[in-house]
Short mmCIF file of C-alpha atoms in Angstrom, two decimals:
data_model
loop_
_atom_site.label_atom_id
_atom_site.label_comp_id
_atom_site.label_asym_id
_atom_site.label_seq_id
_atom_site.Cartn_x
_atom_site.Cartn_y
_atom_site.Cartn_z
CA UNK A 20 22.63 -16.38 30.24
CA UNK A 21 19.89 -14.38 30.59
CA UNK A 22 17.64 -17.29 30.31
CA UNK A 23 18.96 -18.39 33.73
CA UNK A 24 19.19 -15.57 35.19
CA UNK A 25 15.55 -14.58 34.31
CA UNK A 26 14.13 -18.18 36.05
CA UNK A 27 16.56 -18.14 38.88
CA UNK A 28 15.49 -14.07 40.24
CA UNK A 29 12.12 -15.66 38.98
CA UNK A 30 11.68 -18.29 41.68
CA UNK A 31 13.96 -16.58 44.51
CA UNK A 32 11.05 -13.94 44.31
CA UNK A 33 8.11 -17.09 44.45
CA UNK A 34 10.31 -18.17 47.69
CA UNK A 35 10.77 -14.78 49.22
CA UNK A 36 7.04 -14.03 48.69
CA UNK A 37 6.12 -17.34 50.75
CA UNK A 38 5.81 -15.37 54.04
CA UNK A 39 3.28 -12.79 52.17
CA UNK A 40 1.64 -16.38 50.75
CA UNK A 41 0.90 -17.64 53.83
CA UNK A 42 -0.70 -14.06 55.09
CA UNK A 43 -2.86 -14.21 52.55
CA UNK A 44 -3.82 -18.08 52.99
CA UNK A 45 -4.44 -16.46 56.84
CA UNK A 46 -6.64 -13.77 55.20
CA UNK A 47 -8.84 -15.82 52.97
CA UNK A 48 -8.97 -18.55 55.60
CA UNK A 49 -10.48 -16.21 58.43
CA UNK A 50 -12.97 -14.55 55.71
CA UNK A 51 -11.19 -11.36 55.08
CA UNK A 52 -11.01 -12.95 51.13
CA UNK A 53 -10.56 -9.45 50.06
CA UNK A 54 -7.28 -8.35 52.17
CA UNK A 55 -6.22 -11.35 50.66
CA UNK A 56 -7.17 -10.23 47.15
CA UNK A 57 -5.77 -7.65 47.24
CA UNK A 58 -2.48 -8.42 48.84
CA UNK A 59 -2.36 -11.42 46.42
CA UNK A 60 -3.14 -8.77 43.30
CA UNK A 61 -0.64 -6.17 44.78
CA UNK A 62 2.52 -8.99 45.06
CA UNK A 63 1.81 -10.66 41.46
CA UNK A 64 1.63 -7.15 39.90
CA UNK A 65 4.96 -6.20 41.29
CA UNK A 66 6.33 -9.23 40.51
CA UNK A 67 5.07 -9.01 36.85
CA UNK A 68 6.73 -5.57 36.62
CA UNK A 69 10.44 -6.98 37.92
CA UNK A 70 9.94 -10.18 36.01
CA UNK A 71 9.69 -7.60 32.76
CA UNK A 72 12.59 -5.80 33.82
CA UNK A 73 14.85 -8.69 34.22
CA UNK A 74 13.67 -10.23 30.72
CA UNK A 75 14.75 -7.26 29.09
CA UNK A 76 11.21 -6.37 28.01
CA UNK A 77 10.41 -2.48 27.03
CA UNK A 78 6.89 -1.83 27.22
CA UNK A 79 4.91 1.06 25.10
CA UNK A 80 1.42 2.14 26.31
CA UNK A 81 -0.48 3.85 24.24
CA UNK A 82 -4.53 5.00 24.22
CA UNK A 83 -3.98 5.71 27.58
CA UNK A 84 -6.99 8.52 26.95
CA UNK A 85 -9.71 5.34 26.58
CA UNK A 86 -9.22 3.55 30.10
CA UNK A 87 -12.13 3.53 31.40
CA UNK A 88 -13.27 6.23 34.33
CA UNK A 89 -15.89 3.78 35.75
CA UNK A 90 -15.32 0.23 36.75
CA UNK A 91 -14.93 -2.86 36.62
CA UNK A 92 -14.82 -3.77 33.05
CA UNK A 93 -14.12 -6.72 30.76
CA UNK A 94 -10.69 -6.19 29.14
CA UNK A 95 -10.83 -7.87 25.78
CA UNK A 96 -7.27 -9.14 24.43
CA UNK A 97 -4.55 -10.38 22.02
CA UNK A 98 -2.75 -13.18 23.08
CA UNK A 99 0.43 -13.22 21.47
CA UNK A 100 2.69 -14.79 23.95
CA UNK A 101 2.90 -15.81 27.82
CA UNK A 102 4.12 -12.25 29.06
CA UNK A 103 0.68 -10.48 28.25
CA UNK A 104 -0.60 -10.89 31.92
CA UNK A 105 2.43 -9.50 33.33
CA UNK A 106 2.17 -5.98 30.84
CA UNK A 107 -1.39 -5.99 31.82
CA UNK A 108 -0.52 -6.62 35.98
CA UNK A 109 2.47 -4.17 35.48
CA UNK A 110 0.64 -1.33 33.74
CA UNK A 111 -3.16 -1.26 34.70
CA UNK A 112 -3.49 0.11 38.39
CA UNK A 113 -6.89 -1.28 39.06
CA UNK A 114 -8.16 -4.59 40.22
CA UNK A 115 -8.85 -6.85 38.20
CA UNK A 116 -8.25 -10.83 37.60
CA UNK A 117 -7.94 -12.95 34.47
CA UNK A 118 -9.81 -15.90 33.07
CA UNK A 119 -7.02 -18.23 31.76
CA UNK A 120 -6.57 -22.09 30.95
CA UNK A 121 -6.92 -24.53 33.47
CA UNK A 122 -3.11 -25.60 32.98
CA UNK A 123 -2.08 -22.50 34.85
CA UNK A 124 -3.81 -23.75 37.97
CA UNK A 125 -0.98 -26.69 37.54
CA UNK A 126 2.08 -24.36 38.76
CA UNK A 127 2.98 -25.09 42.49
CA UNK A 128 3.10 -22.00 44.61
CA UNK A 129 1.92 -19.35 41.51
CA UNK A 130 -1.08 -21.05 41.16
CA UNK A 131 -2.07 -19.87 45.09
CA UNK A 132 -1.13 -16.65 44.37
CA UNK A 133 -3.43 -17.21 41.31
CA UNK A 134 -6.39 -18.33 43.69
CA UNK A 135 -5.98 -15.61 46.12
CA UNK A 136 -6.11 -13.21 43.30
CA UNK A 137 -9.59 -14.70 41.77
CA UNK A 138 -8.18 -16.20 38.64
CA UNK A 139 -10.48 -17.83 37.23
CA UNK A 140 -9.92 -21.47 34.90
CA UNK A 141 -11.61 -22.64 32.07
CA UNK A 142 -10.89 -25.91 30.79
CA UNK A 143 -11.43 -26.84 26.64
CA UNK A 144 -14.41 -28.66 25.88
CA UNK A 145 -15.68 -29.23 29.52
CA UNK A 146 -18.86 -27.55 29.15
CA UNK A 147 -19.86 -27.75 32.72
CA UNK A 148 -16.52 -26.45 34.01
CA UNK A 149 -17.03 -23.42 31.83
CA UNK A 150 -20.11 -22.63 32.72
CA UNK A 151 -19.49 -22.57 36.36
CA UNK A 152 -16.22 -20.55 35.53
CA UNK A 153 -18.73 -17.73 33.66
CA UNK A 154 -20.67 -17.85 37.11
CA UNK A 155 -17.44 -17.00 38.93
CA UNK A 156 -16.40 -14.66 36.53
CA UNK A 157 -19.91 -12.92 36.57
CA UNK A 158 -19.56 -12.63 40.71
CA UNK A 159 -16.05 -11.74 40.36
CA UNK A 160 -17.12 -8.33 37.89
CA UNK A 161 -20.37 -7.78 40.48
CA UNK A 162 -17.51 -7.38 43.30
CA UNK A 163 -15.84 -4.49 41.54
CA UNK A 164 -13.24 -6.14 40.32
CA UNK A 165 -12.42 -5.98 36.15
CA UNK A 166 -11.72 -9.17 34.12
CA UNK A 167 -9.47 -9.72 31.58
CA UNK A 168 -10.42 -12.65 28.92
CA UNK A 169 -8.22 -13.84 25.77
CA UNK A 170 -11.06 -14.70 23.46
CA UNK A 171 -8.47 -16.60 21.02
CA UNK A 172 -8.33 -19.10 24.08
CA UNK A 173 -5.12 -20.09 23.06
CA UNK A 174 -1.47 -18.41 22.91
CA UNK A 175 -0.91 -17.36 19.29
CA UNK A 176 3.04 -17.84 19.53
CA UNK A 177 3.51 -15.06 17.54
CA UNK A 178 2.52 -11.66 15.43
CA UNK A 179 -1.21 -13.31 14.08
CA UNK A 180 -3.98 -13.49 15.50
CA UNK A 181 -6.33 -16.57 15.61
CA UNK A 182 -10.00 -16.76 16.06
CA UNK A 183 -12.06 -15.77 18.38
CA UNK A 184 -14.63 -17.62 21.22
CA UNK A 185 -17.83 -16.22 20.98
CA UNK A 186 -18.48 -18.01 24.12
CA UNK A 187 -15.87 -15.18 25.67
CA UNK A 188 -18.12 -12.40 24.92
CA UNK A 189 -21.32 -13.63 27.38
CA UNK A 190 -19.63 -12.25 30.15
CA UNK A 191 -19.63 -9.04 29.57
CA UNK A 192 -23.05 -8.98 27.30
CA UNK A 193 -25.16 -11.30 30.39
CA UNK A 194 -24.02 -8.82 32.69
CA UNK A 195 -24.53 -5.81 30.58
CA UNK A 196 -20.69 -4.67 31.24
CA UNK A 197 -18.47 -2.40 29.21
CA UNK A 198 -15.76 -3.99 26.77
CA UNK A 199 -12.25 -2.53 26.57
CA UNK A 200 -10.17 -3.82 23.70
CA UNK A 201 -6.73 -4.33 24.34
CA UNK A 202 -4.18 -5.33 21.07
CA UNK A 203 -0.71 -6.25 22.57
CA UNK A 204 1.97 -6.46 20.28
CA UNK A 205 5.31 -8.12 20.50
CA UNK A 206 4.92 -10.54 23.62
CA UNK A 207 5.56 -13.45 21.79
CA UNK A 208 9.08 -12.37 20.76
CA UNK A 209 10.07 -12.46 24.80
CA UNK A 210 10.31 -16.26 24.20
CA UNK A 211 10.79 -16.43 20.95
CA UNK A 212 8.28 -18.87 18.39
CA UNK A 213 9.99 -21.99 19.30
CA UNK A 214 9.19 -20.83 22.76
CA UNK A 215 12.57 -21.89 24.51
CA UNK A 216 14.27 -18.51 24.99
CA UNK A 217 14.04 -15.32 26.92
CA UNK A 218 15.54 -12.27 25.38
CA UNK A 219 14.65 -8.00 25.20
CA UNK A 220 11.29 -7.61 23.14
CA UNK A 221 9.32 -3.80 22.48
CA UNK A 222 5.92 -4.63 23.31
CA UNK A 223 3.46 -2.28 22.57
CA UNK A 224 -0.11 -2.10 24.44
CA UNK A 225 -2.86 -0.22 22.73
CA UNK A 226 -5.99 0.62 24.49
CA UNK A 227 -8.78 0.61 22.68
CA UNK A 228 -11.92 3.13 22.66
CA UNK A 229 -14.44 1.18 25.34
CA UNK A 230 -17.53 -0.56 23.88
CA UNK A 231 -20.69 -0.70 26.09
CA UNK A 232 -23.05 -3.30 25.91
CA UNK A 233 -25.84 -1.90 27.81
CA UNK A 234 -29.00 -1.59 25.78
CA UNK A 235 -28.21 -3.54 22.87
CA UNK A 236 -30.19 -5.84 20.94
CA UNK A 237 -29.85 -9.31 20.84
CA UNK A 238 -28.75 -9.23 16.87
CA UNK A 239 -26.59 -6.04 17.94
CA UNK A 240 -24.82 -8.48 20.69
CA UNK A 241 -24.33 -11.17 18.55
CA UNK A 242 -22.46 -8.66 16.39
CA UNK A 243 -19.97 -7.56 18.84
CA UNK A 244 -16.97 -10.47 18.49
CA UNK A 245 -16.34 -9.17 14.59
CA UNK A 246 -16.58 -6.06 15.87
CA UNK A 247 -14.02 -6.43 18.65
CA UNK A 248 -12.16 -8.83 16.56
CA UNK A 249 -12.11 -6.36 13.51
CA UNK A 250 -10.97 -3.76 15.91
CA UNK A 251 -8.04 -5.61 17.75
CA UNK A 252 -6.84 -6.60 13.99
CA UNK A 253 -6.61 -3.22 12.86
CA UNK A 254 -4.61 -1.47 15.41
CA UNK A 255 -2.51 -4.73 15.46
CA UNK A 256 -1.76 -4.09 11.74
CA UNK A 257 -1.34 -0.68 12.46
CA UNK A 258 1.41 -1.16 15.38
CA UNK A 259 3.43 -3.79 13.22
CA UNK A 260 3.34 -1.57 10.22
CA UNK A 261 4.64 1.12 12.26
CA UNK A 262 7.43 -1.11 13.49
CA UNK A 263 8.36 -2.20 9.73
CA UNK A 264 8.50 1.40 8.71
CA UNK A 265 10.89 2.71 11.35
CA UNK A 266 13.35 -0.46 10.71
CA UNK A 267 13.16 0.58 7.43
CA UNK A 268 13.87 3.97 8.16
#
């Protein structure tokens, strides 16, 4: 039931938004690209935040001390399921875009919300493709606006995490930029593992202490994947462990 009731108030809100679309296409077309940002940014975020509410979905920020004063940033993630973007849209007030996988460029209608709002596609194993996507993404942060990358370039499906990129990193150590780790909890269980479900899930997103990258060697760069890795493990440990301990309780 609430499956169908989720996709149906999903794509009555994509249909109802189709007059805003078609500002923004107005927008971008006549070179005001960012009035159209940012009333492409504005209508995803509050359609991220109902799309939450309707799924049931209770979301938990903490570290709310370590956002960042100055911007733009590169917000460096968990992936645990396909409801991250939306806590991230719903909860972080700022402008920012996300690098994701070219198969969300596939989705009629979202995907020119997606373009209006600078998302920017990279496509596994296309080299060239994902260069020229670290060239947008580089003139995307010089405009102001944050990015947000998942560095495990895939969706874990559930409470692990899986490696990370290194290739996801050059963004923000080419152009010198400050890295905010993110660990998001508890996504994945919106969906389920089999992923064929919607249904109430606690999701818990940590902010991180901010890592600059300004001034750092080239062997001190290298280094900064474990260290943002080691980082988004911990706290992800620490959040679950915290959850098994008050079930227990």
């Amino acid at each position: 039931m609430r499956k169908r009731m989720f996709y149906a108030f999903g794509w009555t809100c994509i249909f109802l938004g189709l007059p805003l679309l078609g500002v923004a296409a107005l927008l971008h077309r006549f070179g005001f690209t960012e009035g159209s940002y940012t009333l492409a940014h504005n209508y995803i975020a509050v359609l991220a935040k109902l799309l939450l509410w309707v799924a049931g979905a209770k979301v938990t920020v903490e570290g709310r001390e370590n956002f960042p004063a100055q911007l733009p940033v590169v917000f460096v993630s968990s992936h645990q399921g396909h409801f991250d973007s939306a806590v991230i849209l719903a909860h972080f007030r700022v402008p920012l875009t996300f690098v994701a996988s070219s198969n969300a460029a596939k989705f009629p209608i979202v995907s020119r919300w997606f373009a209006y709002g600078s998302a920017i596609y990279m496509e596994r194993d296309n080299l060239r493709q994902n260069y020229q996507a670290l060239k947008e993404a580089e003139q995307v942060l010089a405009s102001g606006k944050s990015v947000v990358i998942y560095p495990e370039g895939i969706i874990s499906g559930g409470p692990t995490m899986g490696e990370f990129k290194r290739g996801s990193f050059r963004l923000a150590t080419d152009m010198d930029a400050t890295i905010v780790p993110l660990a998001i909890d508890g996504s994945w269980q919106i969906m389920g593992e089999n992923g064929d479900t919607i249904q109430p899930a606690h999701i818990v997103l940590r902010v991180l202490p901010p890592i600059s990258t300004k001034g750092l060697s080239r062997a001190e760069k290298q280094a900064i994947p474990a260290q943002v890795y080691d980082l988004i493990a911990h706290n992800l440990k620490d959040i679950q462990s915290r959850r098994s301990s008050a079930g227990a309780a």
